[in-house]
Structure formats: structure tokens, C-alpha cells
PDB file of C-alpha atoms in Angstrom:
ATOM      1  CA  MET A 943      61.536  38.790  69.790  1.00  0.00           C
ATOM      2  CA  SER A 944      60.150  42.259  71.290  1.00  0.00           C
ATOM      3  CA  ALA A 945      60.378  45.338  69.193  1.00  0.00           C
ATOM      4  CA  ALA A 946      61.573  47.512  72.271  1.00  0.00           C
ATOM      5  CA  PRO A 947      65.040  45.645  72.507  1.00  0.00           C
ATOM      6  CA  ASN A 948      65.424  46.062  68.915  1.00  0.00           C
ATOM      7  CA  ARG A 949      64.663  49.682  68.994  1.00  0.00           C
ATOM      8  CA  ARG A 950      67.196  50.366  71.904  1.00  0.00           C
ATOM      9  CA  ALA A 951      69.826  48.401  70.014  1.00  0.00           C
ATOM     10  CA  VAL A 952      69.256  50.595  66.931  1.00  0.00           C
ATOM     11  CA  VAL A 953      69.429  53.920  69.155  1.00  0.00           C
ATOM     12  CA  ILE A 954      72.831  52.711  70.661  1.00  0.00           C
ATOM     13  CA  VAL A 955      74.401  51.888  67.022  1.00  0.00           C
ATOM     14  CA  LEU A 956      73.308  55.370  65.969  1.00  0.00           C
ATOM     15  CA  LEU A 957      74.176  57.273  68.974  1.00  0.00           C
ATOM     16  CA  VAL A 958      77.812  56.071  69.491  1.00  0.00           C
ATOM     17  CA  PRO A 959      79.162  56.935  66.345  1.00  0.00           C
ATOM     18  CA  LEU A 960      77.277  60.430  66.601  1.00  0.00           C
ATOM     19  CA  ALA A 961      79.081  60.770  69.953  1.00  0.00           C
ATOM     20  CA  VAL A 962      82.406  59.967  68.639  1.00  0.00           C
ATOM     21  CA  THR A 963      81.864  62.467  65.450  1.00  0.00           C
ATOM     22  CA  LEU A 964      80.837  65.126  67.975  1.00  0.00           C
ATOM     23  CA  ALA A 965      83.834  64.582  70.180  1.00  0.00           C
ATOM     24  CA  LEU A 966      86.404  64.496  67.282  1.00  0.00           C
ATOM     25  CA  TRP A 967      84.842  67.738  65.987  1.00  0.00           C
ATOM     26  CA  ALA A 968      85.111  69.500  69.556  1.00  0.00           C
ATOM     27  CA  PHE A 969      88.793  68.450  70.105  1.00  0.00           C
ATOM     28  CA  ALA A 970      90.417  67.627  66.976  1.00  0.00           C
ATOM     29  CA  TRP A 971      88.962  70.270  64.677  1.00  0.00           C
ATOM     30  CA  PRO A 972      90.259  73.508  66.704  1.00  0.00           C
ATOM     31  CA  ALA A 973      93.639  71.683  67.075  1.00  0.00           C
ATOM     32  CA  ALA A 974      93.905  71.019  63.414  1.00  0.00           C
ATOM     33  CA  ARG A 975      93.115  74.768  62.610  1.00  0.00           C
ATOM     34  CA  ILE A 976      95.505  76.450  65.047  1.00  0.00           C
ATOM     35  CA  ALA A 977      96.530  79.911  63.473  1.00  0.00           C
ATOM     36  CA  PRO A 978      96.705  83.479  64.698  1.00  0.00           C
ATOM     37  CA  ARG A 979      93.502  85.408  64.446  1.00  0.00           C
ATOM     38  CA  ASP A 980      93.599  88.909  65.670  1.00  0.00           C
ATOM     39  CA  LEU A 981      96.495  87.897  67.870  1.00  0.00           C
ATOM     40  CA  PRO A 982      97.645  91.088  70.094  1.00  0.00           C
ATOM     41  CA  VAL A 983     101.314  91.706  69.287  1.00  0.00           C
ATOM     42  CA  GLY A 984     103.188  94.988  69.962  1.00  0.00           C
ATOM     43  CA  VAL A 985     105.502  96.822  67.500  1.00  0.00           C
ATOM     44  CA  ALA A 986     108.007  99.469  69.131  1.00  0.00           C
ATOM     45  CA  GLY A 987     110.746 101.728  68.001  1.00  0.00           C
ATOM     46  CA  SER A 988     110.895 104.767  65.705  1.00  0.00           C
ATOM     47  CA  ALA A 989     107.916 105.782  63.611  1.00  0.00           C
ATOM     48  CA  ALA A 990     109.819 104.800  60.239  1.00  0.00           C
ATOM     49  CA  ALA A 991     111.292 101.447  61.390  1.00  0.00           C
ATOM     50  CA  ALA A 992     108.493 100.335  63.358  1.00  0.00           C
ATOM     51  CA  GLY A 993     106.158 101.211  60.410  1.00  0.00           C
ATOM     52  CA  GLN A 994     107.961  98.622  58.252  1.00  0.00           C
ATOM     53  CA  LEU A 995     107.705  96.130  60.936  1.00  0.00           C
ATOM     54  CA  GLN A 996     103.875  96.714  61.163  1.00  0.00           C
ATOM     55  CA  GLU A 997     103.652  96.376  57.452  1.00  0.00           C
ATOM     56  CA  ARG A 998     105.095  92.722  57.600  1.00  0.00           C
ATOM     57  CA  PHE A 999     102.462  91.754  60.333  1.00  0.00           C
ATOM     58  CA  GLU A1000      99.744  93.371  58.118  1.00  0.00           C
ATOM     59  CA  GLN A1001     100.491  91.449  55.116  1.00  0.00           C
ATOM     60  CA  HIS A1002      99.024  88.431  57.194  1.00  0.00           C
ATOM     61  CA  GLU A1003      95.469  89.881  56.812  1.00  0.00           C
ATOM     62  CA  GLY A1004      93.193  89.359  59.698  1.00  0.00           C
ATOM     63  CA  ALA A1005      95.953  87.525  61.869  1.00  0.00           C
ATOM     64  CA  PHE A1006      97.409  90.011  64.218  1.00  0.00           C
ATOM     65  CA  GLU A1007      96.066  93.096  65.870  1.00  0.00           C
ATOM     66  CA  ILE A1008      98.935  95.524  66.192  1.00  0.00           C
ATOM     67  CA  HIS A1009      99.655  97.673  69.000  1.00  0.00           C
ATOM     68  CA  ARG A1010     102.109 100.446  68.563  1.00  0.00           C
ATOM     69  CA  TYR A1011     104.606 101.397  71.484  1.00  0.00           C
ATOM     70  CA  ASP A1012     107.435 104.047  71.644  1.00  0.00           C
ATOM     71  CA  ASP A1013     110.196 102.172  72.806  1.00  0.00           C
ATOM     72  CA  ALA A1014     111.106  98.507  74.352  1.00  0.00           C
ATOM     73  CA  ALA A1015     110.220  99.415  77.772  1.00  0.00           C
ATOM     74  CA  ALA A1016     106.720 100.486  76.873  1.00  0.00           C
ATOM     75  CA  ALA A1017     106.376  97.064  75.098  1.00  0.00           C
ATOM     76  CA  ARG A1018     107.864  95.100  77.905  1.00  0.00           C
ATOM     77  CA  THR A1019     105.141  96.661  80.353  1.00  0.00           C
ATOM     78  CA  ALA A1020     102.318  95.727  77.856  1.00  0.00           C
ATOM     79  CA  ILE A1021     103.412  92.250  77.808  1.00  0.00           C
ATOM     80  CA  GLU A1022     103.637  92.111  81.521  1.00  0.00           C
ATOM     81  CA  ASN A1023     100.084  93.424  81.609  1.00  0.00           C
ATOM     82  CA  ARG A1024      98.632  90.721  79.212  1.00  0.00           C
ATOM     83  CA  VAL A1025      97.898  93.457  76.728  1.00  0.00           C
ATOM     84  CA  VAL A1026      99.969  91.796  74.144  1.00  0.00           C
ATOM     85  CA  TYR A1027     101.531  88.354  73.757  1.00  0.00           C
ATOM     86  CA  GLY A1028     104.809  89.761  72.505  1.00  0.00           C
ATOM     87  CA  ALA A1029     106.265  92.662  70.596  1.00  0.00           C
ATOM     88  CA  VAL A1030     108.915  93.392  68.090  1.00  0.00           C
ATOM     89  CA  VAL A1031     111.258  96.207  68.703  1.00  0.00           C
ATOM     90  CA  ALA A1032     113.118  98.266  66.013  1.00  0.00           C
ATOM     91  CA  THR A1033     116.634  99.175  67.076  1.00  0.00           C
ATOM     92  CA  GLY A1034     119.776 100.475  65.205  1.00  0.00           C
ATOM     93  CA  LYS A1035     121.266  96.781  64.925  1.00  0.00           C
ATOM     94  CA  GLY A1036     117.812  95.280  63.682  1.00  0.00           C
ATOM     95  CA  PRO A1037     114.517  94.124  65.197  1.00  0.00           C
ATOM     96  CA  GLN A1038     114.696  92.474  68.614  1.00  0.00           C
ATOM     97  CA  LEU A1039     111.627  90.061  69.907  1.00  0.00           C
ATOM     98  CA  LEU A1040     110.087  90.256  73.136  1.00  0.00           C
ATOM     99  CA  VAL A1041     107.842  87.116  74.258  1.00  0.00           C
ATOM    100  CA  ALA A1042     106.141  85.673  77.362  1.00  0.00           C
ATOM    101  CA  SER A1043     106.354  81.821  77.003  1.00  0.00           C
ATOM    102  CA  ALA A1044     104.140  81.932  80.496  1.00  0.00           C
ATOM    103  CA  ALA A1045     101.337  83.507  78.389  1.00  0.00           C
ATOM    104  CA  GLY A1046     101.463  80.705  75.790  1.00  0.00           C
ATOM    105  CA  PRO A1047     104.498  78.627  74.785  1.00  0.00           C
ATOM    106  CA  VAL A1048     102.856  77.964  71.260  1.00  0.00           C
ATOM    107  CA  VAL A1049     102.451  81.865  70.528  1.00  0.00           C
ATOM    108  CA  SER A1050     106.000  82.425  71.582  1.00  0.00           C
ATOM    109  CA  GLN A1051     107.229  79.907  69.386  1.00  0.00           C
ATOM    110  CA  LEU A1052     105.091  81.107  66.418  1.00  0.00           C
ATOM    111  CA  LEU A1053     106.234  84.726  66.928  1.00  0.00           C
ATOM    112  CA  THR A1054     109.991  83.631  67.022  1.00  0.00           C
ATOM    113  CA  GLN A1055     109.520  81.640  63.806  1.00  0.00           C
ATOM    114  CA  MET A1056     107.666  84.282  62.109  1.00  0.00           C
ATOM    115  CA  VAL A1057     110.169  87.274  62.813  1.00  0.00           C
ATOM    116  CA  ALA A1058     113.161  84.920  62.094  1.00  0.00           C
ATOM    117  CA  GLY A1059     111.489  83.844  58.734  1.00  0.00           C
ATOM    118  CA  ALA A1060     110.921  87.408  57.766  1.00  0.00           C
ATOM    119  CA  SER A1061     114.440  88.618  58.515  1.00  0.00           C
ATOM    120  CA  PRO A1062     117.444  88.585  56.046  1.00  0.00           C
ATOM    121  CA  ALA A1063     119.219  85.329  55.457  1.00  0.00           C
ATOM    122  CA  GLY A1064     121.822  84.967  58.177  1.00  0.00           C
ATOM    123  CA  THR A1065     120.435  87.290  60.353  1.00  0.00           C
ATOM    124  CA  ALA A1066     119.939  86.258  64.214  1.00  0.00           C
ATOM    125  CA  VAL A1067     117.005  88.106  65.824  1.00  0.00           C
ATOM    126  CA  PRO A1068     117.571  88.324  69.480  1.00  0.00           C
ATOM    127  CA  VAL A1069     114.818  87.070  71.535  1.00  0.00           C
ATOM    128  CA  THR A1070     113.997  87.942  75.144  1.00  0.00           C
ATOM    129  CA  ASP A1071     111.529  86.046  77.344  1.00  0.00           C
ATOM    130  CA  VAL A1072     109.928  88.542  79.369  1.00  0.00           C
ATOM    131  CA  VAL A1073     107.663  86.492  81.437  1.00  0.00           C
ATOM    132  CA  ALA A1074     109.026  82.805  81.078  1.00  0.00           C
ATOM    133  CA  ALA A1075     107.328  79.585  81.664  1.00  0.00           C
ATOM    134  CA  PRO A1076     108.503  77.902  84.828  1.00  0.00           C
ATOM    135  CA  ALA A1077     111.635  75.723  84.428  1.00  0.00           C
ATOM    136  CA  ALA A1078     109.551  72.627  85.707  1.00  0.00           C
ATOM    137  CA  ASP A1079     107.215  73.218  82.754  1.00  0.00           C
ATOM    138  CA  PRO A1080     108.900  74.955  79.895  1.00  0.00           C
ATOM    139  CA  ARG A1081     106.167  73.890  77.334  1.00  0.00           C
ATOM    140  CA  GLY A1082     103.201  74.414  79.584  1.00  0.00           C
ATOM    141  CA  SER A1083     102.163  70.749  79.120  1.00  0.00           C
ATOM    142  CA  ALA A1084     101.414  70.200  82.917  1.00  0.00           C
ATOM    143  CA  PHE A1085      99.369  73.518  82.982  1.00  0.00           C
ATOM    144  CA  GLY A1086      97.453  72.763  80.051  1.00  0.00           C
ATOM    145  CA  ALA A1087      96.755  69.162  81.378  1.00  0.00           C
ATOM    146  CA  SER A1088      95.426  70.642  84.594  1.00  0.00           C
ATOM    147  CA  ILE A1089      92.264  72.080  83.305  1.00  0.00           C
ATOM    148  CA  LEU A1090      90.515  68.762  82.244  1.00  0.00           C
ATOM    149  CA  PRO A1091      90.596  67.206  85.994  1.00  0.00           C
ATOM    150  CA  LEU A1092      89.159  70.607  87.085  1.00  0.00           C
ATOM    151  CA  ALA A1093      86.169  70.442  84.689  1.00  0.00           C
ATOM    152  CA  ILE A1094      85.649  66.622  85.628  1.00  0.00           C
ATOM    153  CA  ALA A1095      85.728  67.532  89.443  1.00  0.00           C
ATOM    154  CA  GLY A1096      83.164  70.155  88.860  1.00  0.00           C
ATOM    155  CA  VAL A1097      80.858  67.987  86.874  1.00  0.00           C
ATOM    156  CA  ALA A1098      81.253  65.271  89.511  1.00  0.00           C
ATOM    157  CA  ALA A1099      80.168  67.444  92.321  1.00  0.00           C
ATOM    158  CA  GLY A1100      77.299  68.762  90.707  1.00  0.00           C
ATOM    159  CA  ALA A1101      76.090  65.540  89.783  1.00  0.00           C
ATOM    160  CA  VAL A1102      76.580  63.900  93.159  1.00  0.00           C
ATOM    161  CA  VAL A1103      74.961  66.895  94.818  1.00  0.00           C
ATOM    162  CA  THR A1104      72.020  66.152  92.558  1.00  0.00           C
ATOM    163  CA  SER A1105      71.866  62.458  93.020  1.00  0.00           C
ATOM    164  CA  MET A1106      72.098  63.010  96.731  1.00  0.00           C
ATOM    165  CA  LYS A1107      69.082  65.257  96.508  1.00  0.00           C
ATOM    166  CA  LEU A1108      70.571  67.797  98.471  1.00  0.00           C
ATOM    167  CA  ARG A1109      68.890  71.135  98.175  1.00  0.00           C
ATOM    168  CA  GLY A1110      69.008  74.924  99.283  1.00  0.00           C
ATOM    169  CA  ALA A1111      71.837  75.676 101.706  1.00  0.00           C
ATOM    170  CA  ARG A1112      73.114  72.470 102.408  1.00  0.00           C
ATOM    171  CA  ALA A1113      73.636  71.932  98.505  1.00  0.00           C
ATOM    172  CA  ALA A1114      75.418  75.191  98.195  1.00  0.00           C
ATOM    173  CA  VAL A1115      77.708  74.525 101.346  1.00  0.00           C
ATOM    174  CA  THR A1116      78.514  71.109  99.920  1.00  0.00           C
ATOM    175  CA  LEU A1117      79.460  72.678  96.420  1.00  0.00           C
ATOM    176  CA  ALA A1118      81.567  75.160  98.059  1.00  0.00           C
ATOM    177  CA  GLY A1119      83.239  72.940 100.474  1.00  0.00           C
ATOM    178  CA  THR A1120      84.018  70.478  97.642  1.00  0.00           C
ATOM    179  CA  ALA A1121      85.466  73.380  95.602  1.00  0.00           C
ATOM    180  CA  ALA A1122      87.808  74.755  98.285  1.00  0.00           C
ATOM    181  CA  LEU A1123      89.189  71.263  99.060  1.00  0.00           C
ATOM    182  CA  VAL A1124      89.733  70.562  95.514  1.00  0.00           C
ATOM    183  CA  GLY A1125      91.541  74.078  94.883  1.00  0.00           C
ATOM    184  CA  ILE A1126      93.903  73.126  98.115  1.00  0.00           C
ATOM    185  CA  ALA A1127      94.613  69.339  96.680  1.00  0.00           C
ATOM    186  CA  THR A1128      95.122  70.786  93.147  1.00  0.00           C
ATOM    187  CA  THR A1129      97.510  73.422  94.118  1.00  0.00           C
ATOM    188  CA  ALA A1130      99.498  71.253  96.292  1.00  0.00           C
ATOM    189  CA  VAL A1131     100.048  68.886  93.115  1.00  0.00           C
ATOM    190  CA  THR A1132     100.598  71.603  90.484  1.00  0.00           C
ATOM    191  CA  HIS A1133     102.458  74.200  92.605  1.00  0.00           C
ATOM    192  CA  SER A1134     104.232  72.439  95.494  1.00  0.00           C
ATOM    193  CA  TRP A1135     104.995  69.056  93.654  1.00  0.00           C
ATOM    194  CA  LEU A1136     105.211  69.816  89.847  1.00  0.00           C
ATOM    195  CA  GLY A1137     106.098  73.260  89.931  1.00  0.00           C
ATOM    196  CA  ALA A1138     103.967  73.968  86.961  1.00  0.00           C
ATOM    197  CA  ILE A1139     102.376  77.156  88.478  1.00  0.00           C
ATOM    198  CA  THR A1140     104.570  79.901  90.553  1.00  0.00           C
ATOM    199  CA  GLY A1141     102.402  82.318  91.759  1.00  0.00           C
ATOM    200  CA  ALA A1142     100.947  83.042  95.229  1.00  0.00           C
ATOM    201  CA  TRP A1143      99.750  79.770  96.770  1.00  0.00           C
ATOM    202  CA  TRP A1144      96.636  80.465  98.358  1.00  0.00           C
ATOM    203  CA  THR A1145      95.490  82.828  95.550  1.00  0.00           C
ATOM    204  CA  GLU A1146      95.980  79.875  92.946  1.00  0.00           C
ATOM    205  CA  ALA A1147      94.146  77.650  95.489  1.00  0.00           C
ATOM    206  CA  GLY A1148      91.316  80.355  95.424  1.00  0.00           C
ATOM    207  CA  VAL A1149      91.175  80.480  91.486  1.00  0.00           C
ATOM    208  CA  ILE A1150      91.143  76.794  91.186  1.00  0.00           C
ATOM    209  CA  GLY A1151      88.424  76.624  93.744  1.00  0.00           C
ATOM    210  CA  LEU A1152      86.155  79.350  92.036  1.00  0.00           C
ATOM    211  CA  THR A1153      86.612  77.401  88.749  1.00  0.00           C
ATOM    212  CA  VAL A1154      85.378  74.080  90.393  1.00  0.00           C
ATOM    213  CA  LEU A1155      82.485  75.938  92.277  1.00  0.00           C
ATOM    214  CA  ALA A1156      81.419  77.651  88.982  1.00  0.00           C
ATOM    215  CA  ILE A1157      81.269  74.184  87.201  1.00  0.00           C
ATOM    216  CA  GLY A1158      79.709  72.230  90.095  1.00  0.00           C
ATOM    217  CA  SER A1159      77.127  75.074  90.589  1.00  0.00           C
ATOM    218  CA  MET A1160      76.469  75.383  86.877  1.00  0.00           C
ATOM    219  CA  VAL A1161      75.641  71.384  86.659  1.00  0.00           C
ATOM    220  CA  ALA A1162      73.623  71.438  89.890  1.00  0.00           C
ATOM    221  CA  GLY A1163      71.766  74.380  88.756  1.00  0.00           C
ATOM    222  CA  LEU A1164      70.851  72.951  85.339  1.00  0.00           C
ATOM    223  CA  ALA A1165      69.650  69.632  87.165  1.00  0.00           C
ATOM    224  CA  THR A1166      67.600  71.626  89.452  1.00  0.00           C
ATOM    225  CA  LEU A1167      65.951  73.525  86.559  1.00  0.00           C
ATOM    226  CA  ILE A1168      65.474  70.831  83.923  1.00  0.00           C
ATOM    227  CA  GLY A1169      65.809  67.619  86.037  1.00  0.00           C
ATOM    228  CA  PRO A1170      68.442  64.696  85.625  1.00  0.00           C
ATOM    229  CA  ALA A1171      68.911  66.036  81.973  1.00  0.00           C
ATOM    230  CA  GLY A1172      70.755  69.069  83.264  1.00  0.00           C
ATOM    231  CA  ILE A1173      73.629  67.002  84.407  1.00  0.00           C
ATOM    232  CA  GLY A1174      74.186  65.538  80.680  1.00  0.00           C
ATOM    233  CA  LEU A1175      73.899  69.138  79.433  1.00  0.00           C
ATOM    234  CA  GLY A1176      76.385  70.521  81.915  1.00  0.00           C
ATOM    235  CA  SER A1177      78.679  67.774  80.961  1.00  0.00           C
ATOM    236  CA  LEU A1178      78.478  68.680  77.257  1.00  0.00           C
ATOM    237  CA  LEU A1179      78.915  72.317  77.809  1.00  0.00           C
ATOM    238  CA  ILE A1180      81.872  71.740  80.208  1.00  0.00           C
ATOM    239  CA  VAL A1181      83.925  68.707  79.257  1.00  0.00           C
ATOM    240  CA  LEU A1182      82.976  68.613  75.525  1.00  0.00           C
ATOM    241  CA  LEU A1183      83.010  72.236  74.553  1.00  0.00           C
ATOM    242  CA  GLY A1184      84.313  74.112  77.481  1.00  0.00           C
ATOM    243  CA  ASN A1185      87.621  72.059  77.726  1.00  0.00           C
ATOM    244  CA  SER A1186      88.332  71.700  74.007  1.00  0.00           C
ATOM    245  CA  PHE A1187      87.412  75.393  73.501  1.00  0.00           C
ATOM    246  CA  SER A1188      89.459  76.733  76.451  1.00  0.00           C
ATOM    247  CA  GLY A1189      92.529  77.548  74.356  1.00  0.00           C
ATOM    248  CA  VAL A1190      94.687  76.777  77.514  1.00  0.00           C
ATOM    249  CA  THR A1191      97.159  74.383  75.621  1.00  0.00           C
ATOM    250  CA  SER A1192      97.638  77.188  73.027  1.00  0.00           C
ATOM    251  CA  ALA A1193      95.844  80.474  73.038  1.00  0.00           C
ATOM    252  CA  PRO A1194      91.975  81.498  72.434  1.00  0.00           C
ATOM    253  CA  GLU A1195      93.107  83.631  69.653  1.00  0.00           C
ATOM    254  CA  LEU A1196      94.736  80.829  67.782  1.00  0.00           C
ATOM    255  CA  LEU A1197      91.415  78.668  67.528  1.00  0.00           C
ATOM    256  CA  PRO A1198      88.864  79.001  64.719  1.00  0.00           C
ATOM    257  CA  GLU A1199      86.354  81.691  65.307  1.00  0.00           C
ATOM    258  CA  PRO A1200      84.251  81.992  67.264  1.00  0.00           C
ATOM    259  CA  VAL A1201      85.431  78.893  69.199  1.00  0.00           C
ATOM    260  CA  GLY A1202      87.957  80.870  71.168  1.00  0.00           C
ATOM    261  CA  LEU A1203      85.490  83.498  72.268  1.00  0.00           C
ATOM    262  CA  ILE A1204      82.854  80.725  73.279  1.00  0.00           C
ATOM    263  CA  GLY A1205      85.457  79.048  75.168  1.00  0.00           C
ATOM    264  CA  GLN A1206      86.365  82.197  77.334  1.00  0.00           C
ATOM    265  CA  TRP A1207      82.769  82.591  78.360  1.00  0.00           C
ATOM    266  CA  LEU A1208      82.745  79.016  79.698  1.00  0.00           C
ATOM    267  CA  PRO A1209      84.297  78.220  83.165  1.00  0.00           C
ATOM    268  CA  PRO A1210      87.109  76.104  81.972  1.00  0.00           C
ATOM    269  CA  GLY A1211      88.499  78.753  79.669  1.00  0.00           C
ATOM    270  CA  ALA A1212      87.879  81.762  82.066  1.00  0.00           C
ATOM    271  CA  GLY A1213      89.335  79.353  84.940  1.00  0.00           C
ATOM    272  CA  GLY A1214      92.677  78.576  82.731  1.00  0.00           C
ATOM    273  CA  SER A1215      93.064  82.342  81.821  1.00  0.00           C
ATOM    274  CA  LEU A1216      92.661  83.631  85.320  1.00  0.00           C
ATOM    275  CA  LEU A1217      94.901  80.816  86.801  1.00  0.00           C
ATOM    276  CA  ARG A1218      97.504  81.748  84.221  1.00  0.00           C
ATOM    277  CA  SER A1219      97.218  85.439  85.285  1.00  0.00           C
ATOM    278  CA  VAL A1220      97.476  84.658  89.006  1.00  0.00           C
ATOM    279  CA  ALA A1221     100.410  82.162  88.540  1.00  0.00           C
ATOM    280  CA  PHE A1222     102.727  84.244  86.130  1.00  0.00           C
ATOM    281  CA  PHE A1223     101.501  87.907  85.841  1.00  0.00           C
ATOM    282  CA  ASP A1224     100.744  88.831  89.622  1.00  0.00           C
ATOM    283  CA  GLY A1225      97.006  88.861  88.578  1.00  0.00           C
ATOM    284  CA  ARG A1226      97.214  91.381  85.712  1.00  0.00           C
ATOM    285  CA  GLY A1227      94.589  90.828  83.246  1.00  0.00           C
ATOM    286  CA  ALA A1228      92.251  88.831  85.364  1.00  0.00           C
ATOM    287  CA  GLY A1229      89.333  90.902  85.688  1.00  0.00           C
ATOM    288  CA  GLY A1230      87.288  89.564  82.957  1.00  0.00           C
ATOM    289  CA  ALA A1231      87.676  86.017  83.991  1.00  0.00           C
ATOM    290  CA  VAL A1232      86.731  86.710  87.529  1.00  0.00           C
ATOM    291  CA  ALA A1233      83.582  88.017  86.487  1.00  0.00           C
ATOM    292  CA  ILE A1234      82.753  85.229  84.182  1.00  0.00           C
ATOM    293  CA  LEU A1235      83.293  82.578  86.924  1.00  0.00           C
ATOM    294  CA  ALA A1236      81.768  84.523  89.515  1.00  0.00           C
ATOM    295  CA  ALA A1237      78.472  84.929  87.156  1.00  0.00           C
ATOM    296  CA  TRP A1238      78.489  81.302  86.568  1.00  0.00           C
ATOM    297  CA  ALA A1239      78.804  80.373  90.273  1.00  0.00           C
ATOM    298  CA  ALA A1240      76.215  82.994  91.231  1.00  0.00           C
ATOM    299  CA  LEU A1241      73.405  81.929  88.746  1.00  0.00           C
ATOM    300  CA  GLY A1242      74.024  78.275  89.562  1.00  0.00           C
ATOM    301  CA  LEU A1243      73.924  78.673  93.420  1.00  0.00           C
ATOM    302  CA  LEU A1244      70.749  80.730  92.888  1.00  0.00           C
ATOM    303  CA  ALA A1245      68.774  78.127  91.093  1.00  0.00           C
ATOM    304  CA  VAL A1246      70.050  75.764  94.020  1.00  0.00           C
ATOM    305  CA  LEU A1247      68.819  78.018  96.572  1.00  0.00           C
ATOM    306  CA  VAL A1248      65.432  79.135  95.260  1.00  0.00           C
ATOM    307  CA  ALA A1249      64.560  75.482  94.531  1.00  0.00           C
ATOM    308  CA  GLY A1250      65.665  74.351  97.959  1.00  0.00           C
ATOM    309  CA  ARG A1251      63.043  77.061  99.476  1.00  0.00           C
ATOM    310  CA  GLY A1252      60.151  75.357  97.427  1.00  0.00           C
ATOM    311  CA  ARG A1253      61.154  71.823  97.859  1.00  0.00           C
ATOM    312  CA  PRO A1254      62.130  70.966 101.525  1.00  0.00           C
ATOM    313  CA  GLU A1255      64.155  67.845 102.471  1.00  0.00           C
ATOM    314  CA  ARG A1256      62.728  64.765 104.591  1.00  0.00           C
ATOM    315  CA  THR A1257      65.118  63.499 107.150  1.00  0.00           C
ATOM    316  CA  ASP A1258      65.581  60.354 105.018  1.00  0.00           C
ATOM    317  CA  GLY A1259      67.110  62.323 102.346  1.00  0.00           C
ATOM    318  CA  ALA A1260      64.181  62.292  99.812  1.00  0.00           C
ATOM    319  CA  ALA A1261      62.421  65.526  98.772  1.00  0.00           C
ATOM    320  CA  ALA A1262      59.283  65.893 100.395  1.00  0.00           C
ATOM    321  CA  PRO A1263      56.102  67.448  98.379  1.00  0.00           C
ATOM    322  CA  ALA A1264      55.770  71.215  98.712  1.00  0.00           C
ATOM    323  CA  SER A1265      52.094  70.578 100.071  1.00  0.00           C
ATOM    324  CA  GLU A1266      49.592  67.701 100.807  1.00  0.00           C
ATOM    325  CA  PRO A1267      46.075  67.904  99.070  1.00  0.00           C
ATOM    326  CA  ASP A1268      43.028  68.311 101.604  1.00  0.00           C
ATOM    327  CA  PRO A1269      41.218  65.086 102.068  1.00  0.00           C
ATOM    328  CA  VAL A1270      38.098  64.961 100.079  1.00  0.00           C
ATOM    329  CA  PRO A1271      35.086  63.998 102.305  1.00  0.00           C
ATOM    330  CA  VAL A1272      33.134  61.142 101.515  1.00  0.00           C
ATOM    331  CA  GLY A1273      29.352  60.816 101.584  1.00  0.00           C
TER     332      GLY A1273
END
């Protein structure tokens, strides 16, 4: 028996368990370590009463990032602007909790349980949902599940453009057109049919399209720079790391450090955060995510366009050589 098939069999036997282990690490480990880490929350009310509430939060070292506000109105504005996830307001009748389930149902539940557990036995803490999740998706399940298909769509677009040997402006237009259609189709499903997002329809379609464009351009750009291996690297970054580190189903501040931060710098995390802003918060807090997605899209398209200028296409679809060597005279 030839040694080559034996070596390939050994490689497969070793690589499959390694891939499974890596996938479990990327998906299961962050989910198993969900806990607040510098989670932005507000405390409002008179100095003395608010100080006591703040001390309760500070007992959980490193868990919360405290923002002080003068009254409930200021705390409510901070929640609506996505500065904090929730706030505890000290009133004459006891603490009152303000949350925003649209910003993350898991965070709202965590804050509710924590404040209720810190209150005297038998005391009911009033909870006001300042920005509520849609009635059709109160737990955010459909919203969280929508990010993985976008990641797959972007990777597929970049891979197909590369495999078809499209280059230059033709590749860029194909990526942009695909992203636009995915944005329209996805918004029709998640907004018009499922009711999982409730913002401005065309703005949501634009955000989804930008997310897919950033992913597709990233994959196509990597493939242009390093060859077919770029598709694998892009898939690894987007599907395995970007999706599992996005924090869309919980919150970036609930993931182990620096997983949450890494996820927000990759297109799936930035796209999920941006879609949440435009779907529920009228675009507030969207600036950073827009910049990240635009940067990924611009860098990827730039790589595709620059490579296309140096490698012209043939009419049969194959890339033609940049130049032909001069014939060598004989004799």
C-alpha cells in the first residue's frame, strides 16, 4: 500500500477532532462563562440613596461600570441612547429598576434578578422596560439567530466571486449587488414576516447589506492576497470566531475578556450591534459599528480592485497573464 494514502488518513484522523475541539472552544466556552464584566449600568437619585445602591453594585468587583444620574429622566435618556443597559433609581418608596429588553433580554433578566435579590425579603421592585423587545420576539431568539445566516451569506459571496475568477470592478459590483439583495430579502423575512426587528425598513435592509458586503469583501480580499487559503481563513474568522464572539444572543460585556471586544471588531458582532441600534433605538449608538463595517468593506474591495488592475480577465473567464515574455531568437 502506498504511503501517501496512509498519510492522508492520519491527517484526517487528527484534523477532525482538532476542528471539533476548536469549534467547541469558540461556541461553548463563551456561553458557559457568561457573566457581567464592566457592564454599563446607571444609578440615579439623591446622593445618599444612590450612593448605597452604587455600593451594592461595587461589591461585585469588575462586574459593573457605574454611571451616576440625577434622576429617573436622565437615566431613561441614557438607556435610550445605549449608554447603559439599565438603571436603578432610588425613590422615596424604594428602588425602581429601568431596563431595555431590546438591548439584550439576558441583561434585563440579570439586572432584574440581581436587584430583586438585593432587596429586603417580601419587597417587590417595580421594573419598567424603557425600550421593550418586540412582542413577536420577546426573548430575542429570532434576532440572535439571524446573524449566522448573514455570516454564511457573506462568506459564500466572497467564495463564489473568487471561484468564478471575477476581478476588479466586476467583482466589486457582484459583491455589492449580492449584499443589497441579501439585505432586502433578509429584512422581508425578519421585519415583515417574523416581526423580530421593528425599525425603519430600508435602513435595516441597508445595515444588513453593509454587514454582508463587509464579510464578502473581507473573504474575497483575503483570497486575492493569499490565494484560495484566504477563503478558509475568512471562514474561520467570520463563522467560527466572529459569530460565536459577537455577543448578539447575550451582550458583549457578558462574554469572557477579550472575547467580547474581539467580536465587536469583526463584521458579525459589529453588524449585530448596528442592526440592534437601528431596529430598536432609532440609530443611537451606531457610530462605532458603522465605522468598523465600512472599514472591512473598504479594505476588502480595495484588495479586489487593485488585484483586478494587475490581472486582467479573459473573455472565457480565466485570468490572463499580466504580460507575455518576448520570444527568444534562435541561431
